[in-house]
Short mmCIF file of C-alpha atoms and ligand atoms in Angstrom, two decimals:
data_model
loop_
_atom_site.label_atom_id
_atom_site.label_comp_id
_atom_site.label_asym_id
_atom_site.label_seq_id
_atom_site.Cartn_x
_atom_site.Cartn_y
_atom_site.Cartn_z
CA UNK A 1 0.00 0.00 0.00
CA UNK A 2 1.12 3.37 -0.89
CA UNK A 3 2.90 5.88 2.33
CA UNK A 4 1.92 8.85 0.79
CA UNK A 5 -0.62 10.29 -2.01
CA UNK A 6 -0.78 13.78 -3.46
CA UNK A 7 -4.23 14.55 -3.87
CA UNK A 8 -3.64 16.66 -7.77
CA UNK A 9 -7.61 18.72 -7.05
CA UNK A 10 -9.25 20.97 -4.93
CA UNK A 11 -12.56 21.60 -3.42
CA UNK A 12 -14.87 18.92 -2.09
CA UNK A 13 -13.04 15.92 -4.18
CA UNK A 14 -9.99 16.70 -3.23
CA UNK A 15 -11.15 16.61 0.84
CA UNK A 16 -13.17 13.55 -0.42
CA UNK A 17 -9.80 11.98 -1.60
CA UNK A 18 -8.16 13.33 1.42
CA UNK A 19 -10.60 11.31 3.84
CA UNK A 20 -10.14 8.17 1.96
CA UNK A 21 -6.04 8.15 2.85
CA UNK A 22 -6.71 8.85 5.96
CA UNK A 23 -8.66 6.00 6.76
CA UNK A 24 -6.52 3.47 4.75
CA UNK A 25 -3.60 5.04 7.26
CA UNK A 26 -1.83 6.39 3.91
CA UNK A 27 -0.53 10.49 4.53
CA UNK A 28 -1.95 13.05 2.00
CA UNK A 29 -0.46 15.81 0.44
CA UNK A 30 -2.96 18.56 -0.99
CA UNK A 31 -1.46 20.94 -3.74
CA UNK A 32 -3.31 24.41 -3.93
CA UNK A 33 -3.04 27.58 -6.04
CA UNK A 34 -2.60 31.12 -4.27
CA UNK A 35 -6.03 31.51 -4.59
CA UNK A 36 -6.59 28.04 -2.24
CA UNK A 37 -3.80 28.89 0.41
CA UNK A 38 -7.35 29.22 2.81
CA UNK A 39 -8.81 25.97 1.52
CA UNK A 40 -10.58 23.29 3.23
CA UNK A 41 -8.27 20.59 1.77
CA UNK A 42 -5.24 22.27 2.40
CA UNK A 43 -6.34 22.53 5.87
CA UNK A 44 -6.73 18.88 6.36
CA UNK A 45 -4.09 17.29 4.65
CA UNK A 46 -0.78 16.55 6.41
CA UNK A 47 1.34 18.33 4.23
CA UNK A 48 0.90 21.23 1.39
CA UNK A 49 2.33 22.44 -1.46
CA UNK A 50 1.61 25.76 -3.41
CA UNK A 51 1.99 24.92 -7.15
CA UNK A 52 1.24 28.66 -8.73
CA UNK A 53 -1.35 31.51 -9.22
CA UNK A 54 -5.21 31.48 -9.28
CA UNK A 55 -5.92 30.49 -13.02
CA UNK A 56 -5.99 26.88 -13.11
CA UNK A 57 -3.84 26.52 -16.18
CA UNK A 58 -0.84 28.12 -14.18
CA UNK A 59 -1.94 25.76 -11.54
CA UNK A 60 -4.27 22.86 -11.24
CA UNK A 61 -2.99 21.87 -15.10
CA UNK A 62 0.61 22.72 -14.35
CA UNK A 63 1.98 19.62 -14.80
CA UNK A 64 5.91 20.14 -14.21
CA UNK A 65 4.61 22.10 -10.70
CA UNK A 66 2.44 19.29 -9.85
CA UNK A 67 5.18 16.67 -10.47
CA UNK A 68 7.79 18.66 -8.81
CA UNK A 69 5.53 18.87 -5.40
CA UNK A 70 4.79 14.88 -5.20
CA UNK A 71 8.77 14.38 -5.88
CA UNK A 72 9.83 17.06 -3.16
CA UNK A 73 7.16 15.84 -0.69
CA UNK A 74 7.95 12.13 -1.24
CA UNK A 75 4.91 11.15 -2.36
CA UNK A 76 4.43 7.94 -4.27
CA UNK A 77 0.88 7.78 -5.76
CA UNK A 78 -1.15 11.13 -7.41
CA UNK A 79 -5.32 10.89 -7.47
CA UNK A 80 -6.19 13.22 -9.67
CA UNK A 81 -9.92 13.48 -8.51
CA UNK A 82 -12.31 14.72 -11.51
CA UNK A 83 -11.51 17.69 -14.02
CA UNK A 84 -8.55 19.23 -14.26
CA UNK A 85 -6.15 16.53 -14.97
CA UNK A 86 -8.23 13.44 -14.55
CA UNK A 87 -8.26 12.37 -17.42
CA UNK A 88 -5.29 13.96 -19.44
CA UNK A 89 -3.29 10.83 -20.77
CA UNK A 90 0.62 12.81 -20.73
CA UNK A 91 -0.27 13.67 -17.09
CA UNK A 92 -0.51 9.81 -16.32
CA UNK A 93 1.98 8.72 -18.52
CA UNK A 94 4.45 11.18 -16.78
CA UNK A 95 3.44 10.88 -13.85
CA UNK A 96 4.25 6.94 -14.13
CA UNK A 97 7.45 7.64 -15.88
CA UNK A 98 8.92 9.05 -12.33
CA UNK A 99 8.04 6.27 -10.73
CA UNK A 100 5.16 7.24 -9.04
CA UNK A 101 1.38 5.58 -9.37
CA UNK A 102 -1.21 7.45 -11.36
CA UNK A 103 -4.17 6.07 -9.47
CA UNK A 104 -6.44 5.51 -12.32
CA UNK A 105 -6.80 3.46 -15.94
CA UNK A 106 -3.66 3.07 -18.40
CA UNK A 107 -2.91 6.23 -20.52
CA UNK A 108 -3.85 4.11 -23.23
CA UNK A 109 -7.30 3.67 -21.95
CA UNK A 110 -7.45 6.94 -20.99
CA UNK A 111 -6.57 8.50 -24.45
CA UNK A 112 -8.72 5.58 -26.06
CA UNK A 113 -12.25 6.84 -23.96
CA UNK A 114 -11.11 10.69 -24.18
CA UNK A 115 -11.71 10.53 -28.36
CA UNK A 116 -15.66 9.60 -28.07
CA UNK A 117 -15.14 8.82 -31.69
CA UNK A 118 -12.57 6.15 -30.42
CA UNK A 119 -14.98 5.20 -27.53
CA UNK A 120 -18.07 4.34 -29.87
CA UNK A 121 -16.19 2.60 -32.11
CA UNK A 122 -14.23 0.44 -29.32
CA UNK A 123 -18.22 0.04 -27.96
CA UNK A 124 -19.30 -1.30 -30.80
CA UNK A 125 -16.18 -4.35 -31.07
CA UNK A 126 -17.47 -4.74 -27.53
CA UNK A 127 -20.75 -5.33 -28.26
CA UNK A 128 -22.44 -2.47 -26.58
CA UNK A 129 -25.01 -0.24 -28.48
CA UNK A 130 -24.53 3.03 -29.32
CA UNK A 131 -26.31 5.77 -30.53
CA UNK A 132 -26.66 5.38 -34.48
CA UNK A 133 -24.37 8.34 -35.88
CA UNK A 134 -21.57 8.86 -38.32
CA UNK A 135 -18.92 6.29 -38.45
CA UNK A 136 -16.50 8.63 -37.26
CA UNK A 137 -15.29 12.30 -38.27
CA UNK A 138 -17.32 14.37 -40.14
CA UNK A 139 -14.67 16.78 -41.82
CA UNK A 140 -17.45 19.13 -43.81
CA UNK A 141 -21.27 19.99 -44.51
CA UNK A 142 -21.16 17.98 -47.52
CA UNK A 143 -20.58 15.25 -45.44
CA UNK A 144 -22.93 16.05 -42.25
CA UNK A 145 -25.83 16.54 -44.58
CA UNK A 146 -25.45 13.09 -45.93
CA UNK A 147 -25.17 11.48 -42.83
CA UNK A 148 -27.92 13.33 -41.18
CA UNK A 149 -30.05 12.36 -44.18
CA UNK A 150 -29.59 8.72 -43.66
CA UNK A 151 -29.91 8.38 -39.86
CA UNK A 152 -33.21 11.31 -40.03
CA UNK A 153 -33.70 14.98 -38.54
CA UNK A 154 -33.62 15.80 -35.29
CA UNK A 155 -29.43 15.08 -35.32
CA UNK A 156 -26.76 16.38 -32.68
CA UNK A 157 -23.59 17.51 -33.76
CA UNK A 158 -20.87 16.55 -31.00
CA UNK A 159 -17.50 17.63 -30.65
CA UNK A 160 -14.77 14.20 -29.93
CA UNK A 161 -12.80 15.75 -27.50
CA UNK A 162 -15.73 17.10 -25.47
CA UNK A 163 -17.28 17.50 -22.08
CA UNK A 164 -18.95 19.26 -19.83
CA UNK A 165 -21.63 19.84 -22.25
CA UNK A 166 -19.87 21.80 -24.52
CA UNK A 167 -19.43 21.80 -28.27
CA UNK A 168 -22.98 20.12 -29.02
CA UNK A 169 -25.16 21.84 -31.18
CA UNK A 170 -28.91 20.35 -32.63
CA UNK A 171 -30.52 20.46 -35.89
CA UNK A 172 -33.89 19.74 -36.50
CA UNK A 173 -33.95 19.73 -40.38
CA UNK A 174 -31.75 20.30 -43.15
CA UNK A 175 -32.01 24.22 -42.85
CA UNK A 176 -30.16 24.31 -39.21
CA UNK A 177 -27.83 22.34 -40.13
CA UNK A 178 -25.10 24.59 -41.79
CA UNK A 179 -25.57 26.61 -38.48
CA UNK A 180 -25.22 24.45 -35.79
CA UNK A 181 -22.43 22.26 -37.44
CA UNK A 182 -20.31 25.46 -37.74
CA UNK A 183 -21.34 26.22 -34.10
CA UNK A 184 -20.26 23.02 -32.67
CA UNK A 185 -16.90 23.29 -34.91
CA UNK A 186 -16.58 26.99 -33.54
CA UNK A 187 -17.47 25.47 -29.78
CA UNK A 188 -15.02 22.41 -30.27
CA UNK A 189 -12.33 24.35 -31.47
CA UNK A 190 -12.27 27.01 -28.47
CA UNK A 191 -12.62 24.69 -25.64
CA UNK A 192 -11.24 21.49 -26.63
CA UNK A 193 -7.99 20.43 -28.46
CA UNK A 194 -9.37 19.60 -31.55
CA UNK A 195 -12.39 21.44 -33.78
CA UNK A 196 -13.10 17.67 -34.88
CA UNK A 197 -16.88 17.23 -34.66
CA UNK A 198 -19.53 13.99 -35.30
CA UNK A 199 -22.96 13.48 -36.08
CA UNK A 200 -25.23 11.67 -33.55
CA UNK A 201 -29.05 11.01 -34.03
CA UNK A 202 -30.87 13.05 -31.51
CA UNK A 203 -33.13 11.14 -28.94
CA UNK A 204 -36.33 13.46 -27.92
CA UNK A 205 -36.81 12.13 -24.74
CA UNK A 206 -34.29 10.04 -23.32
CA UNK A 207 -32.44 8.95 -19.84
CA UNK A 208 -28.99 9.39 -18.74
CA UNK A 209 -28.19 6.36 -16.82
CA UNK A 210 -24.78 5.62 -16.42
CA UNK A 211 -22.96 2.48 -15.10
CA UNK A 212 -20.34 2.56 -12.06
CA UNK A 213 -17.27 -0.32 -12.80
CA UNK A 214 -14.57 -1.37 -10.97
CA UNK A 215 -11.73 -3.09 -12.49
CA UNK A 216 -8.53 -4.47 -10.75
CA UNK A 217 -5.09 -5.69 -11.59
CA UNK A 218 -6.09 -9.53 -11.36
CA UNK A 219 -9.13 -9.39 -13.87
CA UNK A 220 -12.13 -8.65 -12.21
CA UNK A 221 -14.21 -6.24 -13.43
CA UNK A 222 -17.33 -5.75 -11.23
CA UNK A 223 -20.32 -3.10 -11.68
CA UNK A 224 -22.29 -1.62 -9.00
CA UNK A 225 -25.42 -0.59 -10.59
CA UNK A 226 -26.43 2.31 -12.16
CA UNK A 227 -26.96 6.13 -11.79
CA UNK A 228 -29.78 8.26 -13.37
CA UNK A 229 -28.41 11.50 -14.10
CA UNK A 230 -31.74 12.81 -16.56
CA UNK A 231 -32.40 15.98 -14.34
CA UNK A 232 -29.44 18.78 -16.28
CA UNK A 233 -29.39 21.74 -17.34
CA UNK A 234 -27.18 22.45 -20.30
CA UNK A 235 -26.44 19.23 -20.67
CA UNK A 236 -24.68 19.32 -17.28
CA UNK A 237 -25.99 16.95 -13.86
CA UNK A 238 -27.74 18.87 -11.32
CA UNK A 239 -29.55 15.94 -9.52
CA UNK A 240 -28.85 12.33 -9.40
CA UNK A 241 -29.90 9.16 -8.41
CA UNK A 242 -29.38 4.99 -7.52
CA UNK A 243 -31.18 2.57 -8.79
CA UNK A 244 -33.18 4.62 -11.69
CA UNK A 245 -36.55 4.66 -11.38
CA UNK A 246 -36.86 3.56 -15.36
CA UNK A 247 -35.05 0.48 -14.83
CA UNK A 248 -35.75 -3.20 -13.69
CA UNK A 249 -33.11 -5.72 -11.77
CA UNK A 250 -33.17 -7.74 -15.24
CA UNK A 251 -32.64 -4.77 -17.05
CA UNK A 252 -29.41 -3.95 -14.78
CA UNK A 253 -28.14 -7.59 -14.72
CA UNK A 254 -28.13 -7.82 -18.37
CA UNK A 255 -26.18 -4.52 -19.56
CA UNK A 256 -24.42 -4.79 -16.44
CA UNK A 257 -22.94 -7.99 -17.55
CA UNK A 258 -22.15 -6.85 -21.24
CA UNK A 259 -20.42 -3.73 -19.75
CA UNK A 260 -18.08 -5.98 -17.67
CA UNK A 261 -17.36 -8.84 -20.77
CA UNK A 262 -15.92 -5.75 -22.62
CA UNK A 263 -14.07 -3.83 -20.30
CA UNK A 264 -12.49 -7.22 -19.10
CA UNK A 265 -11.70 -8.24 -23.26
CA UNK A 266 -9.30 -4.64 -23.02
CA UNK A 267 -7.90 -4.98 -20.07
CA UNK A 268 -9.25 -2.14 -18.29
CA UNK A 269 -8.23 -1.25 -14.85
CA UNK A 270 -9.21 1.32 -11.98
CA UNK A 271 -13.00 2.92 -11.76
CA UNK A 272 -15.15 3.91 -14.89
CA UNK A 273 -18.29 4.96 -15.94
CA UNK A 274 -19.95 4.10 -19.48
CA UNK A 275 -22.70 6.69 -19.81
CA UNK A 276 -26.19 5.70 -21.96
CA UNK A 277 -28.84 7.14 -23.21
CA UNK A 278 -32.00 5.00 -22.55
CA UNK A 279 -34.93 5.53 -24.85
CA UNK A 280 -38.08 3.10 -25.09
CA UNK A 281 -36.40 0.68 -23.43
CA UNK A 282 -33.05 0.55 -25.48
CA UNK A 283 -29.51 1.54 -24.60
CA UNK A 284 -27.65 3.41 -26.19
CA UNK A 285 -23.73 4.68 -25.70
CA UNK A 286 -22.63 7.58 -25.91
CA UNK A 287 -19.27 8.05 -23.67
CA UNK A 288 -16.91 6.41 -20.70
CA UNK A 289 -15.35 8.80 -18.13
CA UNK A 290 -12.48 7.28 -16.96
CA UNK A 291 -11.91 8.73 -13.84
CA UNK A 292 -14.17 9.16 -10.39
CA UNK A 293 -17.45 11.02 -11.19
CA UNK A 294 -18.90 13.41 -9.30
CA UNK A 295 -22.00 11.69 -8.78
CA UNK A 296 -20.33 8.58 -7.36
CA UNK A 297 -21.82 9.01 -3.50
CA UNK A 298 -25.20 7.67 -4.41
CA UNK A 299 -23.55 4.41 -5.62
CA UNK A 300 -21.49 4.83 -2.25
CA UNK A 301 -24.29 5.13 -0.60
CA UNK A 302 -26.65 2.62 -2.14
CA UNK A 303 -23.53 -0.15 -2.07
CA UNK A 304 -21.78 0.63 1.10
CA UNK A 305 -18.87 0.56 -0.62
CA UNK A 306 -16.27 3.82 -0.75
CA UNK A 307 -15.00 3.88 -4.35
CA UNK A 308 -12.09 5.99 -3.95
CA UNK A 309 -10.66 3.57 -1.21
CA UNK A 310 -11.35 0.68 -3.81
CA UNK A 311 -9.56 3.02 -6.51
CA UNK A 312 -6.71 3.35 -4.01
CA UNK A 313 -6.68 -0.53 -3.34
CA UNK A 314 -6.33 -1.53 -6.96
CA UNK A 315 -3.34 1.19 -8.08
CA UNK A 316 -1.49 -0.55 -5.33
CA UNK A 317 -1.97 -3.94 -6.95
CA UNK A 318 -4.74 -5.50 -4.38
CA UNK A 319 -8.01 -6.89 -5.85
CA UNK A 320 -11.50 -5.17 -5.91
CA UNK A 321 -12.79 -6.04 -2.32
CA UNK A 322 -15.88 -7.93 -2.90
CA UNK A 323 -16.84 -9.54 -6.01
CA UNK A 324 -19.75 -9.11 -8.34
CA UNK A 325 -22.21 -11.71 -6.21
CA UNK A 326 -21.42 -9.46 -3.40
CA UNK A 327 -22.64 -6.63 -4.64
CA UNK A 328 -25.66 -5.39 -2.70
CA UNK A 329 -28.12 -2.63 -3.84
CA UNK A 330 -29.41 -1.29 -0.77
CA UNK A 331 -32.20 1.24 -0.59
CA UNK A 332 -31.98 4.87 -2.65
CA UNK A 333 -29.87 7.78 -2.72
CA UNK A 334 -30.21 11.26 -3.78
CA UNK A 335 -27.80 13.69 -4.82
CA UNK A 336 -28.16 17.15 -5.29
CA UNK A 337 -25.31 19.66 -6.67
CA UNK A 338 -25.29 22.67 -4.66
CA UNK A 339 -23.87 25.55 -6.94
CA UNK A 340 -23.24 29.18 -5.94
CA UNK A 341 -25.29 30.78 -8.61
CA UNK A 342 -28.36 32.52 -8.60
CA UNK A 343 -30.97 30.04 -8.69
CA UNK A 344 -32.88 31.98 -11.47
CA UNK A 345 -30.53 32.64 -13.83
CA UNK A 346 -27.25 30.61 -12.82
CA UNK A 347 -25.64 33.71 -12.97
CA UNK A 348 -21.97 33.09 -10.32
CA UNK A 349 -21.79 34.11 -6.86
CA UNK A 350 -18.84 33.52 -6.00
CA UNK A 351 -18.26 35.69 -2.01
CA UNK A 352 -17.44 35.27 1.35
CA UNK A 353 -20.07 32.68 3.56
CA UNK A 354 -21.18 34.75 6.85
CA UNK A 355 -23.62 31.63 7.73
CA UNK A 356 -23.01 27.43 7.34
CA UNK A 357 -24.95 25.24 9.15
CA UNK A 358 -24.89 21.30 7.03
CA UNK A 359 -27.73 19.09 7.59
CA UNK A 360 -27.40 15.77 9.51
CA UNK A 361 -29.01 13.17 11.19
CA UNK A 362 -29.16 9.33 9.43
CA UNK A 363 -28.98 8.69 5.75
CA UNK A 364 -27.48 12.10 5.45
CA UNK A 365 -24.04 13.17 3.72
CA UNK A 366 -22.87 16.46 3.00
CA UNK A 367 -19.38 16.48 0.71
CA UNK A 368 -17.94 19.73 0.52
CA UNK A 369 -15.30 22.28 1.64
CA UNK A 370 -17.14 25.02 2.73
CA UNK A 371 -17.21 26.50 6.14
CA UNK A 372 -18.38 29.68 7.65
CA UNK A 373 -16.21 33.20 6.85
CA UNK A 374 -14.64 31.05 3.43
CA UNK A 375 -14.23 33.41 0.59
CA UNK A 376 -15.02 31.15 -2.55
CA UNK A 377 -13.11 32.37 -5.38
CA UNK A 378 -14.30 33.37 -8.75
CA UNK A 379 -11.48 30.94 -10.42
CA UNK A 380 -13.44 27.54 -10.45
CA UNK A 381 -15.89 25.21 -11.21
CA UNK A 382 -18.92 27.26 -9.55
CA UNK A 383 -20.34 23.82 -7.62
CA UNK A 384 -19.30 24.19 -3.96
CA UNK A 385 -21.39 21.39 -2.22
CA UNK A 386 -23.17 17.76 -3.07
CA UNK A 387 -25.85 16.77 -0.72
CA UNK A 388 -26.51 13.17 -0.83
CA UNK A 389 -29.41 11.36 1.37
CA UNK A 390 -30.06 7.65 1.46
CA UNK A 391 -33.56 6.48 2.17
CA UNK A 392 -34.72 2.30 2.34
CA UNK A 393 -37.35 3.32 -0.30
CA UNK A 394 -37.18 6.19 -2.60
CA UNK A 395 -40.48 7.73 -0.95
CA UNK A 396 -38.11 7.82 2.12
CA UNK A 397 -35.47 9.34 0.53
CA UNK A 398 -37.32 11.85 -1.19
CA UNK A 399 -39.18 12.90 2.49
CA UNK A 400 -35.36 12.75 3.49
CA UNK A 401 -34.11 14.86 0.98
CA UNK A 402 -36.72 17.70 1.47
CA UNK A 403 -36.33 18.00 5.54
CA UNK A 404 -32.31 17.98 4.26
CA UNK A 405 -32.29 20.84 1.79
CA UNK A 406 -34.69 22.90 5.14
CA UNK A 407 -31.85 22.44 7.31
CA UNK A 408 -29.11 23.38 5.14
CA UNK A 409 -27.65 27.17 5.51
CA UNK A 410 -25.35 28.82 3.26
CA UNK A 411 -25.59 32.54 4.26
CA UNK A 412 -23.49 35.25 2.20
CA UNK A 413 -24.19 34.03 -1.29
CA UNK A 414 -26.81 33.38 -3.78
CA UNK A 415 -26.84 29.29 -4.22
CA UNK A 416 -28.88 26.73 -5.74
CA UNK A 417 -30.59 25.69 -2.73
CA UNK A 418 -33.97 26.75 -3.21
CA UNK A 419 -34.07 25.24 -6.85
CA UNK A 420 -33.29 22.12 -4.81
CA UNK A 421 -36.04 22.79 -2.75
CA UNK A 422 -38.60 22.87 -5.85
CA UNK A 423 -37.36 19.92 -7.29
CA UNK A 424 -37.61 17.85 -4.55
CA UNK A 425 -41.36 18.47 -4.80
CA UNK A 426 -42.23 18.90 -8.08
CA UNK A 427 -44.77 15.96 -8.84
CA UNK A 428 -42.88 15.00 -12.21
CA UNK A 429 -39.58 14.56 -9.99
CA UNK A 430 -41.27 12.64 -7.19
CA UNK A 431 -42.90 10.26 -9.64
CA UNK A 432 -39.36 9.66 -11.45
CA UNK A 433 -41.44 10.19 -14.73
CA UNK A 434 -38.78 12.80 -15.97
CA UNK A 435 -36.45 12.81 -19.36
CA UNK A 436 -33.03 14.64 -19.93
CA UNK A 437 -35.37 17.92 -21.31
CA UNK A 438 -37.55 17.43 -18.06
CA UNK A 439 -35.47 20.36 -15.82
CA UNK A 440 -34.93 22.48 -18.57
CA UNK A 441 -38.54 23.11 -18.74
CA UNK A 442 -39.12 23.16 -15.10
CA UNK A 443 -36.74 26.03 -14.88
CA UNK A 444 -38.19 27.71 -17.85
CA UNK A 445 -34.88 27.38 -19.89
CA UNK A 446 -35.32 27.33 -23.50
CA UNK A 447 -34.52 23.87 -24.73
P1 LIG B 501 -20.26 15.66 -22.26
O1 LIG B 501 -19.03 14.81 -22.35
O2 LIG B 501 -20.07 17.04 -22.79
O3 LIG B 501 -20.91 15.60 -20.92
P2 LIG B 501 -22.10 13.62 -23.31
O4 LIG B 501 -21.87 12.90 -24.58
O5 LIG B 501 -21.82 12.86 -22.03
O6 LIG B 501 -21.28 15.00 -23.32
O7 LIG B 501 -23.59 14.15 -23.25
C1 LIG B 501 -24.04 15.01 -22.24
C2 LIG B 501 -25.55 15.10 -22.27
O8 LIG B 501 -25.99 15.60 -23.54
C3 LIG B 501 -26.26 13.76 -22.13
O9 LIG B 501 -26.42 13.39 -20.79
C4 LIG B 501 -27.59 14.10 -22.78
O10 LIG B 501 -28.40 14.86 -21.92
C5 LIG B 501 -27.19 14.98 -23.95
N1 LIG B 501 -26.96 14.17 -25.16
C6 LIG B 501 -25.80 13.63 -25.59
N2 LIG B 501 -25.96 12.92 -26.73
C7 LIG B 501 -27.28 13.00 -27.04
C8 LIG B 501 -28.10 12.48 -28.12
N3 LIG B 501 -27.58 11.74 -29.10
N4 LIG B 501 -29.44 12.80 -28.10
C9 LIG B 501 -29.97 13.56 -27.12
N5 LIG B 501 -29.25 14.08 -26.11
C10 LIG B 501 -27.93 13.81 -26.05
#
């Protein structure tokens, strides 16, 4: 087992991380930005390392800082949490080149799942369905036109290198197409390495549900269930949940099972997440993260197992710790992301908390770094805490949930608390009878 990990994050994952060491006895080492010097996770790790100034590219992407902190602190594993450089394939390859663990998948899996173009097609010599699209690249109108007239209008144009939502653009006919596929290109090109872009057919009203794996050293490649993550906004999670109320045992056992055949056939190690669409009762592909997910507490709490610890557990060599028969899906889980942005119009508030006060009391989990008279700073991702609940039954969790989001105070800034709130009882929500369009309308966004 490893002595000591640098935790390469911030924020809640990186105190998330941070917690997981401590409990498998292993010493941390939290890097932070001059921005951060006040941070939660620098507070609580045992040792800390500044690695630059506030923007994150002179920072939380430096890579030679970042390397030179875990080789003067000693450290001999790096968990790179989720963003940043999660799932950067140099990063891991250098960071494995000095000797020390990446704690995560094989460059080459990494760089393989990071080109979705890649992913589908590896998906599809794995036997797992994808969304019916363009075989790979499409490199011009001439050529998006003639694929979007053979799979049919409504089509999505998606950039390869993407995330976060970005660099997707619809058309509904011919007409928008021009438009949106110089959009996405535009989109691509600006936030992503590449400008290269590919056509998708676009469901109306599908699911997200995603599945958590585990794969270790020694070939076992376990699943625990699934995660609905239907209820965005801009294509980006606000509210998720274990098991998915659109989805039967049989249902889970099956794709559950194909998910696992293929990752084993590549050799995949360390946590994933294949992400679906689900539409009228078909799957459908459309990306693997291969890294930790934000979302992962409601498997945590729904399996009783801690994923990070697992991830830990398998970069030093040791096997998954309970195998697929073990698996238990207890109960439901809720999470909601807690952003501070005005709950109207998402606009950032980013300011100093005068008030805290977390929820508590059984089935209740609050992951994040705030604390009262912490300036947040305007720098980062604007998400600054994930309540989770667990409930026996999801009508427990949801009663759960609501008494949760009363009790919780963030005083000082504008946050997404009382959209929370509304959710939790909108009739659409409580029935689980929701789509990936579902919030969007809620909210009144256009969609
Ligand atoms: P990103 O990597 O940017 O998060 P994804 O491919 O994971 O992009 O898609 C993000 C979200 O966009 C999905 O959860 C879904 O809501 C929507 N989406 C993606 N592909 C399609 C599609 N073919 N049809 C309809 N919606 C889609």
């Amino acid at each position: 087992m490893f002595e000591k990990v640098l935790i390469a994050n911030r924020g809640e994952i990186a105190l998330r991380i941070n917690r997981a060491c401590r409990e498998l006895g292993i010493a941390t080492v939290a890097v932070h930005s001059t921005a951060d010097a006040d941070a939660m996770h620098v507070r609580l790790a045992d040792e800390s390392v500044c690695i630059g100034p506030p923007p994150a590219r002179e920072s939380y992407l430096n890579i030679p800082s970042i390397l030179s902190a875990a080789i003067i602190t000693g450290a001999d594993a790096i968990h790179p949490g989720y963003g940043f450089l999660s799932e950067n394939a140099d990063f891991a390859a250098m960071v494995e080149e000095h000797g020390i663990t990446f704690i995560g998948p094989s460059p080459d899996h990494i760089r393989m799942m990071g080109d979705k173009i890649a992913a589908k097609k590896a998906a599809v010599g794995l036997g797992i369905p994808v969304v019916p699209g363009s075989d790979g690249p499409v490199s011009d109108l001439a050529a998006a036109e003639q694929v979007a007239e053979s799979i049919g209008y409504p089509v999505l144009i998606k950039a390869a290198g993407g995330g976060g939502g970005k660099g997707m653009k619809v058309a509904h006919d011919r007409a928008q197409l021009g438009e949106a596929y110089r959009l996405a290109r535009g989109e691509a090109g600006a936030n992503f390495s590449s400008d290269v872009v590919y056509l998708e057919k676009y469901l109306g009203h599908p699911r997200h549900i995603e599945f958590q794996i585990l794969a270790d050293s020694h070939g076992n490649v376990i699943h625990l269930g699934e995660r609905d993550c239907s209820l965005q906004r801009f294509h980006q999670k606000l509210v998720e949940e274990s098991p998915s109320p659109a989805l039967n045992a049989d249902q889970r056992a099956a794709l559950g099972a194909t998910v696992c055949n293929g990752l084993k056939k590549i050799g995949y190690r360390n946590a994933g997440t294949l992400e679906f669409l689900y539409e009228d009762g078909e799957f459908y592909f459309i990306e693997m993260n291969t890294r930790l997910q934000v979302e992962h507490p409601v498997t945590e709490m729904v399996c009783g197992l801690d994923i990070v610890r697992e991830q830990i557990r398998i970069a030093s060599g040791a096997p998954i710790s309970i195998q697929q028969d073990q698996v238990r899906m207890n109960g439901h889980a809720i999470e909601c992301r807690i952003t501070a942005e005005n709950p109207e119009t998402f606009r950032p508030s980013p300011g100093r908390i005068t008030e805290y006060h977390t929820p508590g009391g059984l089935g209740v989990r609050v992951d994040s770094a705030l604390y009262s008279g912490y300036r947040i700073p305007s720098q980062y991702d604007s998400m600054v805490a994930k309540l989770i609940v667990h409930g026996q039954t999801r009508n427990e969790c949801l009663m759960r949930l609501r008494r949760a989001l009363d009790e919780y105070v963030i005083g000082g800034i504008e946050t997404t608390l009382p959209l929370h709130r509304k959710i939790a009882q909108a009739p659409q929500f409580v029935d689980g009878a929701y789509d990936i369009h579902w919030l969007e309308r809620f909210v009144g966004l256009k969609t």
